[in-house]
PDB file of C-alpha atoms in Angstrom:
ATOM      1  CA  MET A  64      -7.682  -0.013 -10.596  1.00  0.00           C
ATOM      2  CA  LYS A  65      -4.845  -2.270 -11.757  1.00  0.00           C
ATOM      3  CA  LEU A  66      -4.266  -4.768 -14.533  1.00  0.00           C
ATOM      4  CA  VAL A  67      -4.243  -8.223 -12.915  1.00  0.00           C
ATOM      5  CA  HIS A  68      -3.400 -10.668 -15.711  1.00  0.00           C
ATOM      6  CA  ILE A  69      -3.149 -11.188 -19.455  1.00  0.00           C
ATOM      7  CA  ASN A  70      -4.790 -14.316 -20.871  1.00  0.00           C
ATOM      8  CA  LEU A  71      -3.704 -16.305 -23.911  1.00  0.00           C
ATOM      9  CA  VAL A  72      -5.924 -19.134 -25.117  1.00  0.00           C
ATOM     10  CA  ALA A  73      -3.684 -21.961 -26.328  1.00  0.00           C
ATOM     11  CA  ARG A  74      -4.077 -25.038 -28.476  1.00  0.00           C
ATOM     12  CA  ASP A  75      -1.430 -26.663 -26.224  1.00  0.00           C
ATOM     13  CA  ALA A  76      -1.027 -24.851 -22.894  1.00  0.00           C
ATOM     14  CA  GLU A  77       1.956 -26.914 -21.681  1.00  0.00           C
ATOM     15  CA  THR A  78       3.973 -26.246 -24.839  1.00  0.00           C
ATOM     16  CA  LEU A  79       3.101 -22.556 -24.890  1.00  0.00           C
ATOM     17  CA  ALA A  80       3.973 -22.156 -21.195  1.00  0.00           C
ATOM     18  CA  ALA A  81       7.301 -23.931 -21.765  1.00  0.00           C
ATOM     19  CA  PHE A  82       8.077 -21.428 -24.547  1.00  0.00           C
ATOM     20  CA  TYR A  83       7.517 -18.426 -22.235  1.00  0.00           C
ATOM     21  CA  VAL A  84       9.538 -20.064 -19.454  1.00  0.00           C
ATOM     22  CA  LYS A  85      12.446 -20.863 -21.785  1.00  0.00           C
ATOM     23  CA  VAL A  86      12.588 -17.692 -23.869  1.00  0.00           C
ATOM     24  CA  PHE A  87      11.388 -14.993 -21.456  1.00  0.00           C
ATOM     25  CA  LYS A  88      12.347 -16.633 -18.138  1.00  0.00           C
ATOM     26  CA  CYS A  89       8.779 -16.623 -16.800  1.00  0.00           C
ATOM     27  CA  GLU A  90       8.171 -18.673 -13.654  1.00  0.00           C
ATOM     28  CA  TYR A  91       5.180 -20.775 -12.618  1.00  0.00           C
ATOM     29  CA  LEU A  92       3.059 -18.960 -10.023  1.00  0.00           C
ATOM     30  CA  ARG A  93       1.183 -22.107  -8.993  1.00  0.00           C
ATOM     31  CA  GLU A  94       0.617 -25.658 -10.147  1.00  0.00           C
ATOM     32  CA  PRO A  95      -1.531 -25.896 -13.305  1.00  0.00           C
ATOM     33  CA  LYS A  96      -5.230 -26.423 -12.568  1.00  0.00           C
ATOM     34  CA  VAL A  97      -8.304 -27.685 -14.362  1.00  0.00           C
ATOM     35  CA  LEU A  98     -11.207 -25.280 -13.997  1.00  0.00           C
ATOM     36  CA  SER A  99     -14.669 -26.724 -14.603  1.00  0.00           C
ATOM     37  CA  GLY A 100     -18.167 -26.950 -13.234  1.00  0.00           C
ATOM     38  CA  GLU A 101     -21.271 -24.829 -13.127  1.00  0.00           C
ATOM     39  CA  LYS A 102     -19.585 -21.649 -11.842  1.00  0.00           C
ATOM     40  CA  VAL A 103     -16.933 -21.724 -14.584  1.00  0.00           C
ATOM     41  CA  SER A 104     -19.552 -22.301 -17.303  1.00  0.00           C
ATOM     42  CA  ARG A 105     -21.868 -19.660 -15.877  1.00  0.00           C
ATOM     43  CA  GLY A 106     -19.020 -17.169 -15.599  1.00  0.00           C
ATOM     44  CA  ASN A 107     -17.661 -17.536 -19.136  1.00  0.00           C
ATOM     45  CA  GLY A 108     -20.949 -18.374 -20.865  1.00  0.00           C
ATOM     46  CA  LEU A 109     -19.669 -21.672 -22.308  1.00  0.00           C
ATOM     47  CA  PRO A 110     -21.726 -24.768 -21.437  1.00  0.00           C
ATOM     48  CA  ASN A 111     -19.715 -27.703 -20.022  1.00  0.00           C
ATOM     49  CA  SER A 112     -16.595 -25.544 -19.927  1.00  0.00           C
ATOM     50  CA  GLU A 113     -13.355 -27.176 -18.884  1.00  0.00           C
ATOM     51  CA  ILE A 114     -10.144 -25.148 -18.869  1.00  0.00           C
ATOM     52  CA  TYR A 115      -6.560 -26.222 -18.220  1.00  0.00           C
ATOM     53  CA  SER A 116      -5.063 -23.109 -16.585  1.00  0.00           C
ATOM     54  CA  ILE A 117      -1.396 -22.174 -16.153  1.00  0.00           C
ATOM     55  CA  TRP A 118      -0.251 -18.992 -14.416  1.00  0.00           C
ATOM     56  CA  LEU A 119       3.193 -17.557 -15.183  1.00  0.00           C
ATOM     57  CA  LYS A 120       4.987 -14.727 -13.429  1.00  0.00           C
ATOM     58  CA  LEU A 121       6.576 -12.326 -15.888  1.00  0.00           C
ATOM     59  CA  PRO A 122      10.219 -11.483 -15.131  1.00  0.00           C
ATOM     60  CA  ASP A 123      10.836  -8.504 -12.837  1.00  0.00           C
ATOM     61  CA  CYS A 124       7.097  -7.950 -12.517  1.00  0.00           C
ATOM     62  CA  ASP A 125       4.746  -8.921  -9.694  1.00  0.00           C
ATOM     63  CA  ALA A 126       1.648  -7.972 -11.714  1.00  0.00           C
ATOM     64  CA  PRO A 127       0.171  -8.522 -14.158  1.00  0.00           C
ATOM     65  CA  PHE A 128       0.835 -12.219 -14.665  1.00  0.00           C
ATOM     66  CA  LEU A 129       0.426 -14.296 -17.829  1.00  0.00           C
ATOM     67  CA  GLU A 130      -2.487 -16.742 -17.715  1.00  0.00           C
ATOM     68  CA  ILE A 131      -2.511 -19.495 -20.345  1.00  0.00           C
ATOM     69  CA  HIS A 132      -5.762 -21.403 -20.880  1.00  0.00           C
ATOM     70  CA  GLU A 133      -6.426 -24.523 -22.910  1.00  0.00           C
ATOM     71  CA  HIS A 134     -10.173 -25.115 -23.310  1.00  0.00           C
ATOM     72  CA  ASN A 135     -11.681 -28.568 -23.852  1.00  0.00           C
ATOM     73  CA  VAL A 136     -13.444 -27.113 -26.913  1.00  0.00           C
ATOM     74  CA  THR A 137     -11.750 -24.481 -29.066  1.00  0.00           C
ATOM     75  CA  HIS A 138     -12.503 -22.754 -32.339  1.00  0.00           C
ATOM     76  CA  ASP A 139      -9.555 -22.389 -34.679  1.00  0.00           C
ATOM     77  CA  ARG A 140      -8.726 -19.071 -36.304  1.00  0.00           C
ATOM     78  CA  LYS A 141      -6.103 -17.741 -38.652  1.00  0.00           C
ATOM     79  CA  GLN A 142      -2.915 -16.301 -37.213  1.00  0.00           C
ATOM     80  CA  PRO A 143      -3.525 -12.731 -36.019  1.00  0.00           C
ATOM     81  CA  ARG A 144      -1.949  -9.919 -37.984  1.00  0.00           C
ATOM     82  CA  VAL A 145      -0.230  -6.922 -36.455  1.00  0.00           C
ATOM     83  CA  ASN A 146      -2.945  -4.544 -37.718  1.00  0.00           C
ATOM     84  CA  GLU A 147      -6.104  -6.453 -36.670  1.00  0.00           C
ATOM     85  CA  PRO A 148      -8.496  -4.851 -34.185  1.00  0.00           C
ATOM     86  CA  GLY A 149      -8.531  -6.384 -30.721  1.00  0.00           C
ATOM     87  CA  PHE A 150      -5.621  -7.849 -28.781  1.00  0.00           C
ATOM     88  CA  GLY A 151      -2.424  -6.806 -30.552  1.00  0.00           C
ATOM     89  CA  HIS A 152       0.719  -8.107 -28.912  1.00  0.00           C
ATOM     90  CA  LEU A 153       2.720  -8.724 -25.767  1.00  0.00           C
ATOM     91  CA  SER A 154       5.725  -6.420 -25.476  1.00  0.00           C
ATOM     92  CA  PHE A 155       8.943  -7.310 -23.661  1.00  0.00           C
ATOM     93  CA  GLN A 156      11.860  -4.985 -22.909  1.00  0.00           C
ATOM     94  CA  ILE A 157      15.029  -7.025 -23.330  1.00  0.00           C
ATOM     95  CA  GLU A 158      18.793  -6.608 -23.268  1.00  0.00           C
ATOM     96  CA  ASP A 159      19.808  -8.386 -26.500  1.00  0.00           C
ATOM     97  CA  ILE A 160      17.233  -8.331 -29.288  1.00  0.00           C
ATOM     98  CA  SER A 161      19.210 -10.608 -31.629  1.00  0.00           C
ATOM     99  CA  ALA A 162      19.728 -13.253 -28.944  1.00  0.00           C
ATOM    100  CA  VAL A 163      16.041 -13.238 -27.963  1.00  0.00           C
ATOM    101  CA  LEU A 164      14.917 -13.456 -31.611  1.00  0.00           C
ATOM    102  CA  SER A 165      17.203 -16.471 -32.049  1.00  0.00           C
ATOM    103  CA  ALA A 166      15.784 -18.062 -28.886  1.00  0.00           C
ATOM    104  CA  ILE A 167      12.219 -17.480 -30.123  1.00  0.00           C
ATOM    105  CA  ILE A 168      12.970 -19.188 -33.433  1.00  0.00           C
ATOM    106  CA  GLU A 169      14.812 -22.090 -31.738  1.00  0.00           C
ATOM    107  CA  ALA A 170      11.814 -22.578 -29.413  1.00  0.00           C
ATOM    108  CA  GLY A 171       9.320 -22.859 -32.286  1.00  0.00           C
ATOM    109  CA  GLY A 172       8.375 -19.227 -32.838  1.00  0.00           C
ATOM    110  CA  ALA A 173       9.051 -16.994 -35.840  1.00  0.00           C
ATOM    111  CA  GLN A 174      10.364 -13.540 -36.662  1.00  0.00           C
ATOM    112  CA  VAL A 175       8.000 -10.978 -38.232  1.00  0.00           C
ATOM    113  CA  GLY A 176       9.675  -8.129 -40.109  1.00  0.00           C
ATOM    114  CA  GLU A 177      13.137  -6.792 -39.320  1.00  0.00           C
ATOM    115  CA  ILE A 178      14.939  -5.327 -36.337  1.00  0.00           C
ATOM    116  CA  THR A 179      14.289  -1.595 -36.666  1.00  0.00           C
ATOM    117  CA  ASP A 180      15.728   1.442 -34.883  1.00  0.00           C
ATOM    118  CA  PHE A 181      12.903   3.695 -33.650  1.00  0.00           C
ATOM    119  CA  GLY A 182      15.252   5.941 -31.700  1.00  0.00           C
ATOM    120  CA  SER A 183      17.556   8.752 -32.700  1.00  0.00           C
ATOM    121  CA  ALA A 184      21.214   8.889 -33.747  1.00  0.00           C
ATOM    122  CA  ASP A 185      22.299   9.631 -30.190  1.00  0.00           C
ATOM    123  CA  LYS A 186      19.813   7.319 -28.487  1.00  0.00           C
ATOM    124  CA  PRO A 187      18.923   4.207 -30.538  1.00  0.00           C
ATOM    125  CA  PHE A 188      15.844   2.170 -29.577  1.00  0.00           C
ATOM    126  CA  LEU A 189      15.559  -1.187 -31.342  1.00  0.00           C
ATOM    127  CA  ILE A 190      12.288  -3.046 -31.872  1.00  0.00           C
ATOM    128  CA  ALA A 191      11.334  -6.280 -33.586  1.00  0.00           C
ATOM    129  CA  TYR A 192       8.172  -8.315 -33.929  1.00  0.00           C
ATOM    130  CA  ALA A 193       7.927 -12.076 -33.596  1.00  0.00           C
ATOM    131  CA  ARG A 194       5.381 -14.842 -33.009  1.00  0.00           C
ATOM    132  CA  ASP A 195       5.236 -17.444 -30.258  1.00  0.00           C
ATOM    133  CA  PRO A 196       4.684 -21.083 -31.365  1.00  0.00           C
ATOM    134  CA  GLU A 197       0.902 -20.534 -31.510  1.00  0.00           C
ATOM    135  CA  GLY A 198       1.145 -17.391 -33.634  1.00  0.00           C
ATOM    136  CA  ASN A 199       0.567 -14.753 -30.941  1.00  0.00           C
ATOM    137  CA  ILE A 200       2.434 -11.551 -31.746  1.00  0.00           C
ATOM    138  CA  LEU A 201       5.326 -10.409 -29.564  1.00  0.00           C
ATOM    139  CA  GLU A 202       7.100  -7.059 -29.650  1.00  0.00           C
ATOM    140  CA  LEU A 203      10.698  -6.915 -28.457  1.00  0.00           C
ATOM    141  CA  GLU A 204      12.134  -3.586 -27.310  1.00  0.00           C
ATOM    142  CA  GLN A 205      15.812  -2.909 -26.667  1.00  0.00           C
ATOM    143  CA  PRO A 206      16.573   0.559 -25.315  1.00  0.00           C
ATOM    144  CA  CYS A 207      20.100   1.287 -26.384  1.00  0.00           C
ATOM    145  CA  ASN A 208      21.516   2.271 -23.083  1.00  0.00           C
ATOM    146  CA  GLN A 209      22.202  -1.489 -23.262  1.00  0.00           C
ATOM    147  CA  PRO A 210      25.663  -2.737 -24.322  1.00  0.00           C
ATOM    148  CA  LYS A 211      24.440  -4.766 -27.340  1.00  0.00           C
ATOM    149  CA  CYS A 212      23.305  -1.816 -29.515  1.00  0.00           C
TER     150      CYS A 212
END
């Protein structure tokens, strides 16, 4: 068994995809597609389903990929919190946590909490939480064998 992809449902798939391309250097795996018809509706249980689908390759990772869907009909919800049951966050190991947090904010996201050292005195390990422009939670991890610690 292997994990194939991670799906985010977006209010605006193009904008959300652009965020992940800009901030995390994801790449498009294929041209965006519209998925619709009887098979799509039968498969997801939503009548008259139409989905705008974007696939992004995560950096340095052949699988899983990030799949962003924008449905023709969506139901709004509050921003997820870090401690809610269900999908929690996407986690990225990065080289410069401060630079990536700045890029997230510049690209329409937000910081959640503070940069925190979860390591030890001899081996720091920095983490921080943030949100993408649609409120999805991101965890940033910087192992401190990196020069920016």
